[in-house]
Coordinates of C-alpha atoms in Angstrom, one line a residue:
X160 CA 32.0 38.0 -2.9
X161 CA 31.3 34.8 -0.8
X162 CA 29.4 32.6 -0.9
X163 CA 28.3 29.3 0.9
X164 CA 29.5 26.7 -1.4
X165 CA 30.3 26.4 -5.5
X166 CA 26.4 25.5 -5.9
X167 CA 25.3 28.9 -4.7
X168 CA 28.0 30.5 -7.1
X169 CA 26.6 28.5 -9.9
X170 CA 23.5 29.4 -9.0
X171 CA 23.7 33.4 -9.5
X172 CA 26.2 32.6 -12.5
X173 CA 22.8 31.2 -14.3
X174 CA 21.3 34.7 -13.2
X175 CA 23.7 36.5 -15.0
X176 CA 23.9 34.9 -18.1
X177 CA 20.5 34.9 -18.7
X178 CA 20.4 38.8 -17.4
X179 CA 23.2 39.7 -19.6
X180 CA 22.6 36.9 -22.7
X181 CA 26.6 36.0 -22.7
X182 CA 27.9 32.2 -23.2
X183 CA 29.5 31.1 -20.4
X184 CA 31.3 27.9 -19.6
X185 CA 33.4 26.3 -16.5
X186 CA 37.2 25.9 -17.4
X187 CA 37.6 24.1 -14.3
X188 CA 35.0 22.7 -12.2
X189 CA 35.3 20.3 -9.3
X190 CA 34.4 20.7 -5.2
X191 CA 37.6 23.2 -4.7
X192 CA 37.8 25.7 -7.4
X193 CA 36.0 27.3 -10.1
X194 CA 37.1 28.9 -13.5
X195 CA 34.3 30.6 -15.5
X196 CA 35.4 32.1 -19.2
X197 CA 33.2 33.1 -21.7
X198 CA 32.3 30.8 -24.8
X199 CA 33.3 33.4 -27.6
X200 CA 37.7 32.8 -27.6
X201 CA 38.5 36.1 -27.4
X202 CA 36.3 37.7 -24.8
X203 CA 38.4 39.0 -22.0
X204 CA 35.6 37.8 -19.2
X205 CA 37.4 35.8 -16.2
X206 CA 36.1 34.7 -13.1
X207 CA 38.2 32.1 -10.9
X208 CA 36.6 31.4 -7.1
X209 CA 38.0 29.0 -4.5
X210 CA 37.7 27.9 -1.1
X211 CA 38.9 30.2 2.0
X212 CA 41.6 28.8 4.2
X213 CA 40.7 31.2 7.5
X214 CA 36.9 30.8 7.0
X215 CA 34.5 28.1 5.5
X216 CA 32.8 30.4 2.7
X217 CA 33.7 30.0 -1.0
X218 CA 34.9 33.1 -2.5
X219 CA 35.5 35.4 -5.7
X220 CA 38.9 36.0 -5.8
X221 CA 39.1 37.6 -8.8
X222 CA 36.8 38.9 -11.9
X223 CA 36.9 40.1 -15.1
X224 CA 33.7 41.7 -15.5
X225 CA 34.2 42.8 -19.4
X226 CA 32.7 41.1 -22.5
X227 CA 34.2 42.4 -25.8
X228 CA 31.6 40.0 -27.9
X229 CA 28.3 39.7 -28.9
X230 CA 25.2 38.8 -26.4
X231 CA 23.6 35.3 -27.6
X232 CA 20.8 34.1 -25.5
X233 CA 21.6 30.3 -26.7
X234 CA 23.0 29.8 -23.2
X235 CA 24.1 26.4 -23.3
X236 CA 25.0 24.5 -20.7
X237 CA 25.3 26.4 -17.8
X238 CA 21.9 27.3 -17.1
X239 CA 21.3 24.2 -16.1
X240 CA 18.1 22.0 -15.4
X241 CA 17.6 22.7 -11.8
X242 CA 18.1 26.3 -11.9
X243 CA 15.0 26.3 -14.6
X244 CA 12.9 24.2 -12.6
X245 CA 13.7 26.3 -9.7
X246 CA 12.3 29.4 -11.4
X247 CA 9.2 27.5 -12.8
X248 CA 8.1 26.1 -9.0
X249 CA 4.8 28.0 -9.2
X250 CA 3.7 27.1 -12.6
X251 CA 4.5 23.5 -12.0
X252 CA 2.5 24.0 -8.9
X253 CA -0.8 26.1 -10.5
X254 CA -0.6 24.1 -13.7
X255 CA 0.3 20.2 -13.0
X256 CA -0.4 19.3 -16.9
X257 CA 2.5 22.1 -18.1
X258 CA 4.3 19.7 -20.2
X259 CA 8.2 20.0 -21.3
X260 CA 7.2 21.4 -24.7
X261 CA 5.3 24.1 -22.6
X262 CA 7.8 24.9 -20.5
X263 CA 10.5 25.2 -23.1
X264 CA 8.0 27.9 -24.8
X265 CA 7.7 29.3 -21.3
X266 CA 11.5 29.8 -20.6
X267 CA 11.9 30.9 -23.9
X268 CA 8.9 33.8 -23.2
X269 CA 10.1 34.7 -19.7
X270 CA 13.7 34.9 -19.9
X271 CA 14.2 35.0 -23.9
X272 CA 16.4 31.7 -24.1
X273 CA 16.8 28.7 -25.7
X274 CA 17.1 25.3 -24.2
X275 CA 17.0 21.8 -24.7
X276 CA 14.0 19.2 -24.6
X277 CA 16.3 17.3 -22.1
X278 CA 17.1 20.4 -19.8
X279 CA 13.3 21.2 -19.6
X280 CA 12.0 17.4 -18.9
X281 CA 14.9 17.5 -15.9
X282 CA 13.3 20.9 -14.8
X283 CA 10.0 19.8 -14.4
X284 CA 11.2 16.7 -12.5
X285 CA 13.0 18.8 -10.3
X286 CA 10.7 21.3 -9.6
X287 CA 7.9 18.3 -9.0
X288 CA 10.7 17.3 -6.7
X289 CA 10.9 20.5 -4.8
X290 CA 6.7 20.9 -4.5
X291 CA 6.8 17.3 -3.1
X292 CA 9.2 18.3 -0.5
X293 CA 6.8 21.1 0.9
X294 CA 4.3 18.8 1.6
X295 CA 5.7 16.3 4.0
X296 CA 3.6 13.6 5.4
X297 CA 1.0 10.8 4.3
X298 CA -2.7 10.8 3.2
X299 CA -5.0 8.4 4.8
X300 CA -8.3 8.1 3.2
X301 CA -11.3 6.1 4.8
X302 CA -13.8 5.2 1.5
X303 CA -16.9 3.3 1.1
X304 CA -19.6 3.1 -1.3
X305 CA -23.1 4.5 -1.7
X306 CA -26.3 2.7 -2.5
X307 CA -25.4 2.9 -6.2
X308 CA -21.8 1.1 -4.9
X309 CA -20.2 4.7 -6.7
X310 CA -17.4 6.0 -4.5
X311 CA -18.3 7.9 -1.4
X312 CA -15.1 9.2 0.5
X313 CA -15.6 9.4 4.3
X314 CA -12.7 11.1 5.8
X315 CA -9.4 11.9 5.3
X316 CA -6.1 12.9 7.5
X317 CA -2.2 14.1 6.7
X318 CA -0.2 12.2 9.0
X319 CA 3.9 11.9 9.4
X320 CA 3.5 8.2 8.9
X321 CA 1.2 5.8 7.5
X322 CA 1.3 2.9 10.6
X323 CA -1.3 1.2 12.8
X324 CA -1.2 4.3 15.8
X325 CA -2.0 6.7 13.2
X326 CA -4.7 4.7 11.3
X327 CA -6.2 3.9 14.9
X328 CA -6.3 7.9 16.1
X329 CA -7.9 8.4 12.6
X330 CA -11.1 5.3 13.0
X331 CA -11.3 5.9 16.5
X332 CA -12.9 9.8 15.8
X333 CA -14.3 8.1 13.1
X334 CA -16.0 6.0 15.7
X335 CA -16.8 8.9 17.8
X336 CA -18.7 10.3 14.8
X337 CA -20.5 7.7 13.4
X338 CA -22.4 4.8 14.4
X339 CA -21.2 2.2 11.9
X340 CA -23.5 -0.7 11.4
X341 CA -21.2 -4.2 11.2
X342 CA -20.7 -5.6 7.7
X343 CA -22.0 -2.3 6.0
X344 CA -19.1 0.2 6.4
X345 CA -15.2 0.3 6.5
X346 CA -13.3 -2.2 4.7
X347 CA -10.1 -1.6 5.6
X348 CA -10.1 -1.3 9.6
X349 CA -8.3 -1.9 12.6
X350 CA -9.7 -4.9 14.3
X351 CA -9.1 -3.8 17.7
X352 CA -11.4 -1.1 16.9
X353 CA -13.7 -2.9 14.7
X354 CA -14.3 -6.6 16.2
X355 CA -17.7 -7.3 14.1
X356 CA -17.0 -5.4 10.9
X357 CA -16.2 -7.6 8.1
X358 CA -12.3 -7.7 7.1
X359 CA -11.3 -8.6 3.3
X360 CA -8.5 -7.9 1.3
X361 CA -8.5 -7.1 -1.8
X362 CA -8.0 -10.0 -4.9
X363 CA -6.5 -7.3 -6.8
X364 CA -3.5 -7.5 -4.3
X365 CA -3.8 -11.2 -3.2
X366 CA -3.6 -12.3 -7.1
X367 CA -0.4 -10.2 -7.5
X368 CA 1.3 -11.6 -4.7
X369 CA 0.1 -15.1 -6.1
X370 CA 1.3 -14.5 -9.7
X371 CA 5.1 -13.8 -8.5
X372 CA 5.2 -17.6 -6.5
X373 CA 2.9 -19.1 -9.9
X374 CA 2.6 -17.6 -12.6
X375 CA 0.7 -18.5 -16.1
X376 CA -2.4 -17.9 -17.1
X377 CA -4.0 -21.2 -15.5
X378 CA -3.4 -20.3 -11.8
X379 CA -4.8 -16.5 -12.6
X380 CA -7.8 -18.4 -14.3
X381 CA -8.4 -20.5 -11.4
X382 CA -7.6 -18.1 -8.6
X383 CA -10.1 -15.3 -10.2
X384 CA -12.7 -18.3 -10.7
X385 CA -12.3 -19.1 -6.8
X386 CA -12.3 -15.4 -5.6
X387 CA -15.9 -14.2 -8.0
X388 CA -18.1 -18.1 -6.8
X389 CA -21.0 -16.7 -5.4
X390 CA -21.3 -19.8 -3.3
X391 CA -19.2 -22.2 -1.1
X392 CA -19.5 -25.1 -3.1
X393 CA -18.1 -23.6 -6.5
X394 CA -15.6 -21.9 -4.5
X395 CA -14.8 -25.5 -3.2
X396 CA -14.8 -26.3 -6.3
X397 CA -12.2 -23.3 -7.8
X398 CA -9.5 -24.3 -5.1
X399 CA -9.8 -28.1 -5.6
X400 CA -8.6 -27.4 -9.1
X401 CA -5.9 -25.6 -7.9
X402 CA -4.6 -28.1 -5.4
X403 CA -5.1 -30.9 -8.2
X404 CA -2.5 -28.5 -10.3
X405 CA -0.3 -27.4 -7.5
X406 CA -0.8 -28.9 -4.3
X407 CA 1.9 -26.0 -2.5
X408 CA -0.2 -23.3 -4.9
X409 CA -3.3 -24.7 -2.9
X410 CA -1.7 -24.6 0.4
X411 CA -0.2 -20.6 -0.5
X412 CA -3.8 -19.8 -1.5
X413 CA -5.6 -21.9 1.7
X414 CA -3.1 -19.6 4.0
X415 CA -4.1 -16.7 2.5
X416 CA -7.4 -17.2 4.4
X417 CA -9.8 -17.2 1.5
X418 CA -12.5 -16.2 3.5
X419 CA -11.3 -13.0 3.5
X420 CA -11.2 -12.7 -0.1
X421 CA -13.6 -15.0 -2.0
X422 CA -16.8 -13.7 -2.4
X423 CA -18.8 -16.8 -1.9
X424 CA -18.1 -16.0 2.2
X425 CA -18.8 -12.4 2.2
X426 CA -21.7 -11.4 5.2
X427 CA -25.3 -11.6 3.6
X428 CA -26.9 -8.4 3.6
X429 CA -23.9 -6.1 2.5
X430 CA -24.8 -3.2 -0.1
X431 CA -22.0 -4.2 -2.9
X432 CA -20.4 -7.7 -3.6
X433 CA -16.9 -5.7 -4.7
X434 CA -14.0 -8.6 -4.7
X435 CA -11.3 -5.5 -5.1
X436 CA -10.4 -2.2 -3.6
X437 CA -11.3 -0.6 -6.6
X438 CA -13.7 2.1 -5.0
X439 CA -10.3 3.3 -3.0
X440 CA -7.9 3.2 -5.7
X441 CA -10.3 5.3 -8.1
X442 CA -10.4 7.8 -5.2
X443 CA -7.0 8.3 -4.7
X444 CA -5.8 8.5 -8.5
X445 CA -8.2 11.7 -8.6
X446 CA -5.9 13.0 -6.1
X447 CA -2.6 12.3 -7.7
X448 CA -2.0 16.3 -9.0
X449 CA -3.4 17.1 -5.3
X450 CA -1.1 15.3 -3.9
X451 CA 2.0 16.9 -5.1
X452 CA 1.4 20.3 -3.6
X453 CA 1.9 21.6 -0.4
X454 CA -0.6 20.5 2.6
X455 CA -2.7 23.1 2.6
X456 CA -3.0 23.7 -0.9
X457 CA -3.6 19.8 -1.1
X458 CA -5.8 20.1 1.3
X459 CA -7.9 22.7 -0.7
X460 CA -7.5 21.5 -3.6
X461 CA -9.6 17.8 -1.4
X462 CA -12.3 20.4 -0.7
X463 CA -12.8 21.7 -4.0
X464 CA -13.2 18.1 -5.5
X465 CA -15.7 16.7 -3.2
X466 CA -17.8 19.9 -3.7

């Protein structure tokens, strides 16, 4: 028999052990050669594979297809964590919350055998890793807030990459579609797009990029005291006390254009007073177990939720 490489061998040795429920284990076991032998000493079982040297396949070049011992479906080793999670891709996929227990009760019910803890928490990584794979690409998400400032997703788009082209092609048929009133909608947007819409960042992100350059709980203190002043003069106020601790703190703050992130500047007339991005980031953690199957299942699975 041949076969592509040693993995693919391995591979349909995990089949037949857990077909059969006989111990096997690799004598040797590197990137040239193979030498399987049963677990129980004097079982006559032999199988030794190696390379080709006319051909680039991998190949059985000679077997010993007889057991003279006792089936055991404690398998050991050999069925290994990937081969497990590769048999378990669907369930991972219809059921994100099976947990390792579960699974180790599922390959136990499925295939009769025993295995580890460890094997089955490496299974479900890998088969999260192989779902993942099928569904290639980024999720843009556009957000915003209803008259109760409660989450109210907009639209949404799989795209290769997440960069300025592709967040442009998504608010420009967002543009087409609505007529956005300045100040009251997007607020995260392209400005080229978007020349009178309010543009803020969020403190959530500006504080965490603050806390690495100064940290303690006195600049945090300050900073969140300059970000939440309602007006200009306790804002003022806020980032004075910061320059009389740390004049550079003051000047990293001051470039961080606190206009864009103090809420004592924010537009009059706007429907929520929100210093953070929180309205986004509660939207996409709903979408976490979504967004680890493939597109169109994701995509569904969207649908369904915002029904």
């Amino acid at each position: 028999m041949r076969f592509t490489n040693p993995k693919q061998l391995k591979f349909m040795l995990c089949n037949y052990v857990v077909a059969n429920g006989f111990q096997l284990y690799y004598e040797k076991n590197d990137s040239e050669r193979l030498l399987v032998k049963c677990c129980a000493g004097e079982c006559t079982f032999r199988l030794w594979a190696s390379w080709m040297h006319d051909e680039q396949s991998f190949q059985i070049k000679s077997l010993i297809n007889e057991h003279n011992c006792a089936k055991n479906f404690k398998l050991g080793s050999i069925v290994d964590y990937r081969w497990i999670g590769s048999h378990f891709t669907r369930e991972v996929l219809e059921n994100q919350k099976l947990n390792v227990r579960m699974l180790k009760e599922e390959a136990k019910n499925k295939f009769r055998i025993e295995v580890s803890m460890r094997q089955c928490r490496r299974a479900r990584q890998h088969a999260f890793s192989l779902v993942e794979g099928m569904c290639s690409g980024q999720l843009l998400c556009v957000v915003g807030g209803d008259g109760n400032n409660h989450i109210y997703p907009i639209a949404w788009a799989v795209v290769a990459v997440e960069n300025k082209d592709n967040w442009k092609w998504l608010l420009e048929n967002l543009k087409k579609t609505f007529i956005l009133n300045p100040g009251l909608g997007l607020i995260e947007a392209v400005k080229e797009l978007f020349p009178d819409i309010e543009h803020k960042q969020c403190v959530r992100h500006v504080l965490s990029n603050f806390k690495k350059k100064y940290p303690g709980a006195h600049y945090k203190k300050l900073f969140l005291k300059a970000s939440k002043a309602s007006t200009e003069p306790l804002s003022n106020a806020a980032m004075k006390e910061v320059q009389l601790l740390s004049h550079v703190a003051y000047v990293h703050l001051m470039g961080r254009n606190p206009k864009s992130w103090s809420r004592a500047f924010f537009q009059e007339g706007r429907g929520s007073d929100a210093v953070e991005n929180g309205l986004f980031e509660s939207f996409t953690n709903v979408l976490l177990d979504a967004r680890k199957k493939p597109i169109i299942t994701m995509l569904e699975d969207i649908r369904l939720y915002m029904m």
